[in-house]
């Protein structure tokens, strides 16, 4: 007996299992980053007036803006890779997924440049509480990007074999992976102004 | 999943492109706004509003929330209630102290 | 095409070690958690020697500890911190949720397995790794954590032994998150045809709400653990204020951090966590009480609404653990009010349980004895929590033995008794045999007596002002001198409680081969798990997908031949 509702929706809830599962996971992630944002607020209130704004001047806004645009683009290409599968275009799926992965690499490269330049200037997480929460928030976000890349890479590579045998199931997997990826983008949409612009 | 026809998907693609353009524009707007001369409270408010709009676009259209089943939306609303509790109560606690003088 | 056929025999590794079958995983959780509970209990028994005989060497273990065999304060604190951590995170939650939840939720809803079997396996192994890391911390050069299970900074930030605790917690939290996502999805999506929400057994409701608490509340602690790791490993000052003086010197860190930030993030989880500790137990007690009174559970609807309301409320009471941190009257009033309100659903639930018994044909088998004992024990635990919820009283009682007594009453003769009830009740379903009732009673009566022997005097000590986490049990304090004589009494009760578990351990193993063989439904129960064979079929559980036609507790309905009607029995006409 197979587990029901892995591909076909349960009539009364209208959902497949993995869709409910991923949204629950994203709910927990909202609380995870929420905990860190709450720490940000608490530390900012506890710091001397204007200290966080001043310490934040050390960050590179143009690079981060570029990163924001890169991540938003990767979000579009991710949803397009799913749409391509819905339109039965496997080649386009691979192309869009590939671009998504490239954008992710680009994002991480820029973050690497940002981090190493900070260390080069003697700025570390231990330097002040702003840098501490900056490195932690962006670091955890970066780890989530890497996680997403591993999943996306698998789905583009060995995992894509499933398209031949169970196309609907595979398309759902891309949608689920997409939900996770959009969430990672969403977190950055809030991280960017909070850390870099305020 | 199986309720999407080809034309359906094509119209979705149009929406995705529109959203992408809006997100790019809003990104520029939020950076520009940071150069305006605002009080810190106003700056925070404006930045969060723009971010919320951008986030809502991603959630509603890329994540299909706008056409998602009620159960999912409920779970998210409950989550946000707890999120705001987590954000606000420690903040209020920060200002509410016993006065020992 | 069905790719999930397992016609060929699975290898030993696939069948028993890396199984995706929720029953095997449930048993893995069960065995592992019971072993951890035993270990945590042993830690306590060592601590209680020190408390009873503060100036004497601890036998056997003392040789390993050096210093003449007397527990040094650091070692005592390690034992204390690890006792709490192990009992809560490696013991009770994995047993209540991982074992009972995994094994019986799919069965009670008529499902073939959990929604995500592979994720289920991953969550067990994540728990296992977290557990290994926690135990390994005893052997690390830094030693085990010694800042309480609550790990308050600055002490936890700068004391040795905390790093592995934090890493272990990350694995344990991950395990819980994955497990609870699985339980929620399973209950929503995999209920058998006809099993509507208001026909769910109360046990399933309790697991469902518990899973929500875990999903929403654990992540902030994970965030906090990351922050504390950063403080310890990378030198940040999330929780270290400026100008902190340690051993006479100002600490060389950037400062600016806040110890209160940890407390808020920690208790945001840890309060819902205590409801995680009790809710599954309430679920089990409900099943056993209804079944052994041959009566429907009284007030099913109010039970469901109460437990749901309780789940929500548990997120807005946390700062009642922080009344003495100097919070103002606005915060304090808010949290006192919410704490008083949250006692209401608990009272409704307990009352409904009591009323269920009224007029019932009560069978005093072993599961029922434990379920019955749960009621007054949890009652004491809950009632003694009320003074702690009032800031005025809490200022005197905080961090005293009163608190230890309160929470142990709820968890020890509370939850653990419920767990025992569940094991005795469901053993026939898992093995096809009943446990010995004689050994069960030999387990029950001394356990009940000695639980009270340990924890009742603690209220007296707490009211006198004896602080918790004192390595010598209060010997140095004049205000404690009037209550110190209880220490020996409590310690002897603890060791005798340990001995009382021997019949239980023997019973588990003895009954596997020699227990009375029984059919599918030896207790005459109405719920779905008793429709499946004992043990249920690998991977599919049921001979065929059950169809539900009835409410979960149709016991002693007038005019019927039998005094129970299974949920699957069709209605005539």
PDB file of N, CA, C and O in Angstrom, chain A residues 41-63:
ATOM      1  N   UNK A  41      16.583  43.353  17.007  1.00  0.00           N
ATOM      2  CA  UNK A  41      15.859  44.475  17.610  1.00  0.00           C
ATOM      3  C   UNK A  41      16.353  44.718  19.038  1.00  0.00           C
ATOM      4  O   UNK A  41      16.652  45.845  19.430  1.00  0.00           O
ATOM      5  N   UNK A  42      16.453  43.636  19.793  1.00  0.00           N
ATOM      6  CA  UNK A  42      16.867  43.735  21.189  1.00  0.00           C
ATOM      7  C   UNK A  42      18.250  44.361  21.305  1.00  0.00           C
ATOM      8  O   UNK A  42      18.495  45.254  22.129  1.00  0.00           O
ATOM      9  N   UNK A  43      19.174  43.893  20.441  1.00  0.00           N
ATOM     10  CA  UNK A  43      20.550  44.400  20.512  1.00  0.00           C
ATOM     11  C   UNK A  43      20.624  45.847  20.040  1.00  0.00           C
ATOM     12  O   UNK A  43      21.382  46.643  20.592  1.00  0.00           O
ATOM     13  N   UNK A  44      19.811  46.188  19.039  1.00  0.00           N
ATOM     14  CA  UNK A  44      19.837  47.565  18.552  1.00  0.00           C
ATOM     15  C   UNK A  44      19.329  48.512  19.616  1.00  0.00           C
ATOM     16  O   UNK A  44      19.871  49.598  19.814  1.00  0.00           O
ATOM     17  N   UNK A  45      18.247  48.077  20.316  1.00  0.00           N
ATOM     18  CA  UNK A  45      17.721  48.911  21.405  1.00  0.00           C
ATOM     19  C   UNK A  45      18.739  49.057  22.516  1.00  0.00           C
ATOM     20  O   UNK A  45      18.824  50.098  23.165  1.00  0.00           O
ATOM     21  N   UNK A  46      19.510  47.991  22.741  1.00  0.00           N
ATOM     22  CA  UNK A  46      20.467  48.020  23.850  1.00  0.00           C
ATOM     23  C   UNK A  46      21.748  48.757  23.529  1.00  0.00           C
ATOM     24  O   UNK A  46      22.520  49.095  24.425  1.00  0.00           O
ATOM     25  N   UNK A  47      21.980  49.009  22.248  1.00  0.00           N
ATOM     26  CA  UNK A  47      23.221  49.688  21.860  1.00  0.00           C
ATOM     27  C   UNK A  47      23.048  51.199  22.058  1.00  0.00           C
ATOM     28  O   UNK A  47      21.927  51.688  22.081  1.00  0.00           O
ATOM     29  N   UNK A  48      24.152  51.925  22.163  1.00  0.00           N
ATOM     30  CA  UNK A  48      24.050  53.388  22.277  1.00  0.00           C
ATOM     31  C   UNK A  48      23.275  53.954  21.085  1.00  0.00           C
ATOM     32  O   UNK A  48      23.274  53.373  19.995  1.00  0.00           O
ATOM     33  N   UNK A  49      22.587  55.086  21.291  1.00  0.00           N
ATOM     34  CA  UNK A  49      21.778  55.696  20.225  1.00  0.00           C
ATOM     35  C   UNK A  49      22.584  55.893  18.948  1.00  0.00           C
ATOM     36  O   UNK A  49      23.637  56.516  18.956  1.00  0.00           O
ATOM     37  N   UNK A  50      22.058  55.363  17.851  1.00  0.00           N
ATOM     38  CA  UNK A  50      22.715  55.569  16.561  1.00  0.00           C
ATOM     39  C   UNK A  50      23.903  54.661  16.300  1.00  0.00           C
ATOM     40  O   UNK A  50      24.478  54.682  15.214  1.00  0.00           O
ATOM     41  N   UNK A  51      24.272  53.820  17.299  1.00  0.00           N
ATOM     42  CA  UNK A  51      25.469  52.980  17.119  1.00  0.00           C
ATOM     43  C   UNK A  51      25.287  52.002  15.969  1.00  0.00           C
ATOM     44  O   UNK A  51      26.184  51.829  15.144  1.00  0.00           O
ATOM     45  N   UNK A  52      24.122  51.346  15.933  1.00  0.00           N
ATOM     46  CA  UNK A  52      23.897  50.357  14.876  1.00  0.00           C
ATOM     47  C   UNK A  52      23.973  50.993  13.505  1.00  0.00           C
ATOM     48  O   UNK A  52      24.529  50.424  12.575  1.00  0.00           O
ATOM     49  N   UNK A  53      23.390  52.201  13.367  1.00  0.00           N
ATOM     50  CA  UNK A  53      23.434  52.873  12.074  1.00  0.00           C
ATOM     51  C   UNK A  53      24.875  53.167  11.688  1.00  0.00           C
ATOM     52  O   UNK A  53      25.285  52.947  10.539  1.00  0.00           O
ATOM     53  N   UNK A  54      25.636  53.601  12.696  1.00  0.00           N
ATOM     54  CA  UNK A  54      27.032  53.936  12.433  1.00  0.00           C
ATOM     55  C   UNK A  54      27.846  52.703  12.066  1.00  0.00           C
ATOM     56  O   UNK A  54      28.578  52.690  11.078  1.00  0.00           O
ATOM     57  N   UNK A  55      27.685  51.645  12.885  1.00  0.00           N
ATOM     58  CA  UNK A  55      28.438  50.423  12.593  1.00  0.00           C
ATOM     59  C   UNK A  55      28.042  49.836  11.243  1.00  0.00           C
ATOM     60  O   UNK A  55      28.845  49.206  10.578  1.00  0.00           O
ATOM     61  N   UNK A  56      26.784  50.076  10.843  1.00  0.00           N
ATOM     62  CA  UNK A  56      26.282  49.546   9.570  1.00  0.00           C
ATOM     63  C   UNK A  56      26.901  50.222   8.363  1.00  0.00           C
ATOM     64  O   UNK A  56      26.852  49.692   7.251  1.00  0.00           O
ATOM     65  N   UNK A  57      27.506  51.412   8.585  1.00  0.00           N
ATOM     66  CA  UNK A  57      28.127  52.117   7.456  1.00  0.00           C
ATOM     67  C   UNK A  57      29.280  51.304   6.873  1.00  0.00           C
ATOM     68  O   UNK A  57      29.685  51.533   5.734  1.00  0.00           O
ATOM     69  N   UNK A  58      29.804  50.367   7.657  1.00  0.00           N
ATOM     70  CA  UNK A  58      30.905  49.531   7.172  1.00  0.00           C
ATOM     71  C   UNK A  58      30.475  48.576   6.072  1.00  0.00           C
ATOM     72  O   UNK A  58      31.319  47.944   5.438  1.00  0.00           O
ATOM     73  N   UNK A  59      29.146  48.422   5.871  1.00  0.00           N
ATOM     74  CA  UNK A  59      28.676  47.442   4.890  1.00  0.00           C
ATOM     75  C   UNK A  59      28.632  48.032   3.487  1.00  0.00           C
ATOM     76  O   UNK A  59      28.478  49.240   3.307  1.00  0.00           O
ATOM     77  N   UNK A  60      28.745  47.160   2.494  1.00  0.00           N
ATOM     78  CA  UNK A  60      28.813  47.570   1.096  1.00  0.00           C
ATOM     79  C   UNK A  60      27.436  47.511   0.446  1.00  0.00           C
ATOM     80  O   UNK A  60      26.972  46.433   0.046  1.00  0.00           O
ATOM     81  N   UNK A  61      26.770  48.688   0.337  1.00  0.00           N
ATOM     82  CA  UNK A  61      25.400  48.708  -0.187  1.00  0.00           C
ATOM     83  C   UNK A  61      25.326  48.328  -1.667  1.00  0.00           C
ATOM     84  O   UNK A  61      24.467  47.514  -2.050  1.00  0.00           O
ATOM     85  N   UNK A  62      26.182  48.874  -2.532  1.00  0.00           N
ATOM     86  CA  UNK A  62      26.075  48.507  -3.962  1.00  0.00           C
ATOM     87  C   UNK A  62      26.185  46.999  -4.192  1.00  0.00           C
ATOM     88  O   UNK A  62      25.387  46.413  -4.941  1.00  0.00           O
ATOM     89  N   UNK A  63      27.161  46.365  -3.535  1.00  0.00           N
ATOM     90  CA  UNK A  63      27.308  44.911  -3.709  1.00  0.00           C
ATOM     91  C   UNK A  63      26.057  44.171  -3.265  1.00  0.00           C
ATOM     92  O   UNK A  63      25.595  43.233  -3.916  1.00  0.00           O
TER      93      UNK A  63
END
